[in-house]
Amino acid sequence: MRFWLNFAVFASSLNLVFAQGGGQFVSYLQTANVKNEQLAEEKLGSLIAKLGEKERKSDRQFLRSVFNLTHRQVLKQYDQYATFGELFESGRYDCLTATALYSVVLSKLGYAHSVIETNYHIFLLINSDEGQILMESTDPIGGFEYNQERITNRIEQYKKDAAVVLANQAASGYLLFNEVSMDELKGLLYYNQCVKAFNNQQWMEAIKNLDLASRYYYSERIQEMENLLMNVIASAKLENAKESDEVSTTRFQVAQRYQQP
């Protein structure tokens, strides 16, 4: 009898948790062509349920369990530019999608946290009763840090790394170290898919995702990609008339979307 009573209480609290973070999860799924949204919801629900069974002796101990179990249960194989949907379909992930997943899980569990974006990196800072905790999603061994001095040193190193990259770029380079909102994180998910399409020379797909990204997070990296995409399309060499017509249409759409006011 006690088991069923405890289970009912847990199920009730789980429903509340889903209500708190469900919008964020669905929003991120929208950035990918998810074949089975119900499967994704079930896998996330299973993860949250297993975490709910763990005893919370301290925030640090529990959040370490969150970090480790999420890696074991969902994050199977690193794949640059994997979509958010692929987390649940195949376990493939990258730094951005894994960070987005941790943000969803932390929101559902009621932990206030920040997502920090640098030029080539993204990580989480979680507020706990024992101080800040840093999570770096692609490092299953050393990606959970609670020592305050080491967190400070790590953040300073991120800033130095970004500055080195900036120093090696052209004068138009930019330095990023921003806290991003849930909506802005969605914009970054679209941006990554734009970069993937761009690398595959899928110009229309790149334009579509860049347009969606800019609606949620119009940042320096979006502006840079706008200029790059326009320049590449404008200089593209095509081999037949059909391809030429397609690129002419593409070039017009890019110009219409990104012309200066």
CSV table of C-alpha atoms in Angstrom, one decimal:
chain,number,residue,atom,x,y,z
A,1,MET,CA,0.0,0.0,0.0
A,2,ARG,CA,2.8,2.4,0.9
A,3,PHE,CA,4.5,1.7,-2.5
A,4,TRP,CA,1.4,2.7,-4.4
A,5,LEU,CA,0.9,5.7,-2.3
A,6,ASN,CA,4.5,6.8,-2.8
A,7,PHE,CA,4.2,6.1,-6.5
A,8,ALA,CA,1.0,8.2,-6.8
A,9,VAL,CA,2.7,11.1,-5.1
A,10,PHE,CA,5.8,10.7,-7.3
A,11,ALA,CA,3.6,10.5,-10.5
A,12,SER,CA,1.8,13.7,-9.4
A,13,SER,CA,5.0,15.6,-8.8
A,14,LEU,CA,6.4,14.3,-12.1
A,15,ASN,CA,3.3,15.7,-14.0
A,16,LEU,CA,4.0,19.0,-12.3
A,17,VAL,CA,7.6,18.9,-13.3
A,18,PHE,CA,6.6,18.2,-16.9
A,19,ALA,CA,4.2,21.1,-16.9
A,20,GLN,CA,7.1,23.4,-15.7
A,21,GLY,CA,9.5,22.4,-18.5
A,22,GLY,CA,7.4,20.9,-21.2
A,23,GLY,CA,7.2,23.9,-23.4
A,24,GLN,CA,11.0,24.2,-23.6
A,25,PHE,CA,11.3,20.5,-24.6
A,26,VAL,CA,8.6,20.7,-27.3
A,27,SER,CA,10.2,24.0,-28.6
A,28,TYR,CA,13.6,22.3,-29.0
A,29,LEU,CA,12.0,19.3,-30.8
A,30,GLN,CA,10.6,21.7,-33.3
A,31,THR,CA,14.1,22.5,-34.5
A,32,ALA,CA,14.5,19.0,-35.9
A,33,ASN,CA,12.5,16.7,-38.1
A,34,VAL,CA,11.5,14.3,-35.3
A,35,LYS,CA,10.1,11.1,-36.6
A,36,ASN,CA,8.5,10.0,-33.4
A,37,GLU,CA,7.8,12.8,-30.9
A,38,GLN,CA,6.1,10.4,-28.5
A,39,LEU,CA,9.2,8.3,-28.3
A,40,ALA,CA,11.3,11.3,-27.4
A,41,GLU,CA,8.8,12.3,-24.7
A,42,GLU,CA,8.8,8.7,-23.3
A,43,LYS,CA,12.6,8.6,-23.2
A,44,LEU,CA,12.8,12.0,-21.4
A,45,GLY,CA,10.1,10.8,-19.1
A,46,SER,CA,12.0,7.7,-18.3
A,47,LEU,CA,15.1,9.7,-17.5
A,48,ILE,CA,13.2,12.1,-15.2
A,49,ALA,CA,11.5,9.1,-13.5
A,50,LYS,CA,14.8,7.4,-12.7
A,51,LEU,CA,16.2,10.7,-11.4
A,52,GLY,CA,13.1,11.1,-9.2
A,53,GLU,CA,13.9,7.7,-7.6
A,54,LYS,CA,17.3,8.9,-6.4
A,55,GLU,CA,17.8,10.2,-2.8
A,56,ARG,CA,18.7,13.8,-2.6
A,57,LYS,CA,21.3,13.9,0.1
A,58,SER,CA,22.7,17.1,-1.3
A,59,ASP,CA,22.4,19.2,-4.4
A,60,ARG,CA,25.9,18.3,-5.4
A,61,GLN,CA,25.4,14.6,-5.1
A,62,PHE,CA,22.0,14.7,-6.9
A,63,LEU,CA,23.3,16.9,-9.7
A,64,ARG,CA,26.2,14.6,-10.3
A,65,SER,CA,23.7,11.8,-10.7
A,66,VAL,CA,21.8,14.0,-13.2
A,67,PHE,CA,24.9,14.6,-15.2
A,68,ASN,CA,26.1,10.9,-15.1
A,69,LEU,CA,22.7,9.3,-15.7
A,70,THR,CA,21.9,11.6,-18.6
A,71,HIS,CA,25.1,10.6,-20.3
A,72,ARG,CA,24.6,6.9,-19.7
A,73,GLN,CA,20.9,6.8,-20.7
A,74,VAL,CA,20.8,9.4,-23.6
A,75,LEU,CA,24.1,10.7,-24.8
A,76,LYS,CA,25.6,7.8,-26.7
A,77,GLN,CA,27.8,9.1,-29.5
A,78,TYR,CA,29.3,12.5,-30.3
A,79,ASP,CA,28.3,13.7,-33.7
A,80,GLN,CA,28.9,17.4,-34.7
A,81,TYR,CA,25.7,19.1,-35.8
A,82,ALA,CA,23.5,16.3,-34.6
A,83,THR,CA,19.9,17.5,-34.2
A,84,PHE,CA,18.0,17.7,-31.0
A,85,GLY,CA,15.7,14.9,-32.2
A,86,GLU,CA,18.7,12.6,-32.8
A,87,LEU,CA,19.3,12.5,-29.1
A,88,PHE,CA,16.3,10.3,-28.7
A,89,GLU,CA,16.4,8.5,-32.0
A,90,SER,CA,20.0,7.3,-32.0
A,91,GLY,CA,21.8,8.9,-29.0
A,92,ARG,CA,23.9,11.1,-31.3
A,93,TYR,CA,24.6,14.5,-29.8
A,94,ASP,CA,26.9,17.5,-30.0
A,95,CYS,CA,27.8,20.2,-27.4
A,96,LEU,CA,24.8,22.3,-28.2
A,97,THR,CA,22.1,19.6,-28.3
A,98,ALA,CA,23.4,18.0,-25.1
A,99,THR,CA,23.5,21.3,-23.3
A,100,ALA,CA,19.9,21.9,-24.5
A,101,LEU,CA,18.9,18.5,-23.0
A,102,TYR,CA,20.6,19.3,-19.7
A,103,SER,CA,18.8,22.6,-19.6
A,104,VAL,CA,15.4,20.9,-20.1
A,105,VAL,CA,16.2,18.3,-17.4
A,106,LEU,CA,17.3,20.9,-14.9
A,107,SER,CA,14.2,23.0,-15.6
A,108,LYS,CA,12.0,20.0,-15.0
A,109,LEU,CA,13.8,19.3,-11.8
A,110,GLY,CA,13.4,22.8,-10.6
A,111,TYR,CA,17.1,24.0,-10.7
A,112,ALA,CA,17.8,27.6,-11.7
A,113,HIS,CA,20.7,27.6,-14.2
A,114,SER,CA,22.4,29.7,-16.9
A,115,VAL,CA,23.5,28.6,-20.3
A,116,ILE,CA,26.7,30.4,-21.4
A,117,GLU,CA,27.7,30.8,-25.0
A,118,THR,CA,31.3,31.5,-26.1
A,119,ASN,CA,32.6,31.6,-29.7
A,120,TYR,CA,33.2,27.8,-30.0
A,121,HIS,CA,31.8,26.5,-26.7
A,122,ILE,CA,28.7,26.3,-24.6
A,123,PHE,CA,28.3,25.2,-21.0
A,124,LEU,CA,25.9,25.4,-18.0
A,125,LEU,CA,26.2,27.0,-14.6
A,126,ILE,CA,23.7,25.7,-12.0
A,127,ASN,CA,22.8,27.4,-8.7
A,128,SER,CA,22.8,25.1,-5.8
A,129,ASP,CA,22.7,25.3,-2.0
A,130,GLU,CA,26.4,24.5,-2.0
A,131,GLY,CA,27.4,27.1,-4.6
A,132,GLN,CA,27.7,27.1,-8.4
A,133,ILE,CA,28.2,23.9,-10.3
A,134,LEU,CA,29.5,23.8,-13.9
A,135,MET,CA,28.4,21.2,-16.4
A,136,GLU,CA,30.2,20.7,-19.7
A,137,SER,CA,28.0,18.4,-21.7
A,138,THR,CA,30.6,16.7,-23.9
A,139,ASP,CA,33.0,15.7,-21.2
A,140,PRO,CA,31.5,12.7,-19.3
A,141,ILE,CA,34.6,12.3,-17.2
A,142,GLY,CA,35.6,15.9,-16.2
A,143,GLY,CA,32.5,17.8,-17.2
A,144,PHE,CA,31.0,18.1,-13.7
A,145,GLU,CA,32.8,20.6,-11.6
A,146,TYR,CA,31.8,21.9,-8.2
A,147,ASN,CA,35.0,23.4,-6.8
A,148,GLN,CA,34.5,27.2,-6.9
A,149,GLU,CA,38.1,28.0,-7.6
A,150,ARG,CA,38.4,25.5,-10.5
A,151,ILE,CA,35.1,26.8,-11.9
A,152,THR,CA,36.5,30.3,-11.9
A,153,ASN,CA,39.7,29.1,-13.5
A,154,ARG,CA,37.8,27.1,-16.1
A,155,ILE,CA,35.7,30.1,-17.1
A,156,GLU,CA,38.8,32.3,-17.4
A,157,GLN,CA,40.3,29.7,-19.7
A,158,TYR,CA,37.2,29.7,-21.9
A,159,LYS,CA,37.5,33.4,-22.2
A,160,LYS,CA,41.2,33.2,-23.0
A,161,ASP,CA,40.6,30.5,-25.7
A,162,ALA,CA,37.9,32.7,-27.3
A,163,ALA,CA,40.3,35.7,-27.2
A,164,VAL,CA,43.0,33.7,-29.0
A,165,VAL,CA,40.6,32.6,-31.7
A,166,LEU,CA,39.5,36.3,-32.1
A,167,ALA,CA,43.1,37.4,-32.4
A,168,ASN,CA,43.6,35.0,-35.3
A,169,GLN,CA,40.5,36.2,-37.1
A,170,ALA,CA,40.1,39.1,-39.5
A,171,ALA,CA,39.2,42.6,-38.2
A,172,SER,CA,35.5,41.7,-38.4
A,173,GLY,CA,35.8,39.0,-35.7
A,174,TYR,CA,33.8,39.1,-32.5
A,175,LEU,CA,34.1,37.9,-29.0
A,176,LEU,CA,31.2,36.0,-27.4
A,177,PHE,CA,30.6,35.3,-23.8
A,178,ASN,CA,26.9,35.5,-23.3
A,179,GLU,CA,24.2,34.1,-21.2
A,180,VAL,CA,21.5,32.8,-23.5
A,181,SER,CA,17.8,32.4,-22.8
A,182,MET,CA,15.6,29.4,-23.7
A,183,ASP,CA,14.5,31.1,-26.9
A,184,GLU,CA,18.0,32.1,-27.8
A,185,LEU,CA,19.1,28.5,-27.3
A,186,LYS,CA,16.4,27.5,-29.8
A,187,GLY,CA,17.9,30.0,-32.2
A,188,LEU,CA,21.4,28.4,-31.8
A,189,LEU,CA,19.9,25.0,-32.5
A,190,TYR,CA,18.5,26.3,-35.8
A,191,TYR,CA,21.9,28.0,-36.5
A,192,ASN,CA,23.8,24.8,-36.1
A,193,GLN,CA,21.5,23.2,-38.7
A,194,CYS,CA,22.2,26.1,-41.0
A,195,VAL,CA,25.9,25.5,-40.7
A,196,LYS,CA,25.4,21.8,-41.4
A,197,ALA,CA,23.4,22.6,-44.5
A,198,PHE,CA,25.9,25.3,-45.6
A,199,ASN,CA,28.8,22.8,-45.3
A,200,ASN,CA,26.8,20.4,-47.5
A,201,GLN,CA,26.1,23.2,-50.0
A,202,GLN,CA,22.4,22.9,-49.4
A,203,TRP,CA,21.8,26.6,-49.9
A,204,MET,CA,18.0,26.6,-49.5
A,205,GLU,CA,18.1,24.6,-46.4
A,206,ALA,CA,20.8,26.9,-45.0
A,207,ILE,CA,18.7,29.9,-45.7
A,208,LYS,CA,15.6,28.4,-44.1
A,209,ASN,CA,17.4,27.5,-40.9
A,210,LEU,CA,19.3,30.9,-40.7
A,211,ASP,CA,16.0,32.7,-41.1
A,212,LEU,CA,14.5,30.7,-38.2
A,213,ALA,CA,17.6,31.2,-36.1
A,214,SER,CA,17.5,34.9,-36.6
A,215,ARG,CA,13.9,35.1,-35.3
A,216,TYR,CA,15.0,33.7,-31.9
A,217,TYR,CA,18.5,35.0,-31.6
A,218,TYR,CA,19.9,37.7,-33.9
A,219,SER,CA,23.6,37.7,-32.8
A,220,GLU,CA,27.0,38.4,-34.2
A,221,ARG,CA,27.4,34.8,-35.4
A,222,ILE,CA,24.0,35.1,-37.3
A,223,GLN,CA,25.2,38.3,-39.0
A,224,GLU,CA,28.5,36.6,-40.0
A,225,MET,CA,26.7,33.7,-41.5
A,226,GLU,CA,24.3,36.0,-43.4
A,227,ASN,CA,27.2,37.7,-45.1
A,228,LEU,CA,29.0,34.4,-45.8
A,229,LEU,CA,26.0,32.8,-47.3
A,230,MET,CA,25.2,35.7,-49.5
A,231,ASN,CA,28.8,35.9,-50.8
A,232,VAL,CA,29.0,32.2,-51.5
A,233,ILE,CA,25.7,32.1,-53.4
A,234,ALA,CA,26.6,35.2,-55.3
A,235,SER,CA,29.8,33.7,-56.5
A,236,ALA,CA,28.6,30.1,-57.1
A,237,LYS,CA,29.5,28.6,-60.5
A,238,LEU,CA,26.7,26.3,-61.9
A,239,GLU,CA,26.9,23.7,-64.7
A,240,ASN,CA,23.5,23.7,-66.1
A,241,ALA,CA,20.5,26.0,-66.6
A,242,LYS,CA,18.3,24.3,-64.0
A,243,GLU,CA,20.9,24.8,-61.3
A,244,SER,CA,21.4,28.3,-62.5
A,245,ASP,CA,17.7,29.1,-62.2
A,246,GLU,CA,17.6,27.6,-58.7
A,247,VAL,CA,20.5,29.7,-57.5
A,248,SER,CA,19.1,32.9,-59.1
A,249,THR,CA,15.9,32.3,-57.1
A,250,THR,CA,18.0,31.6,-54.0
A,251,ARG,CA,20.1,34.7,-54.4
A,252,PHE,CA,16.9,36.8,-54.8
A,253,GLN,CA,15.4,35.3,-51.6
A,254,VAL,CA,18.6,35.9,-49.6
A,255,ALA,CA,18.8,39.5,-50.8
A,256,GLN,CA,15.2,40.1,-49.9
A,257,ARG,CA,15.6,38.6,-46.5
A,258,TYR,CA,18.9,40.2,-45.6
A,259,GLN,CA,18.9,43.6,-47.4
A,260,GLN,CA,20.0,46.5,-45.2
A,261,PRO,CA,17.2,48.9,-44.1
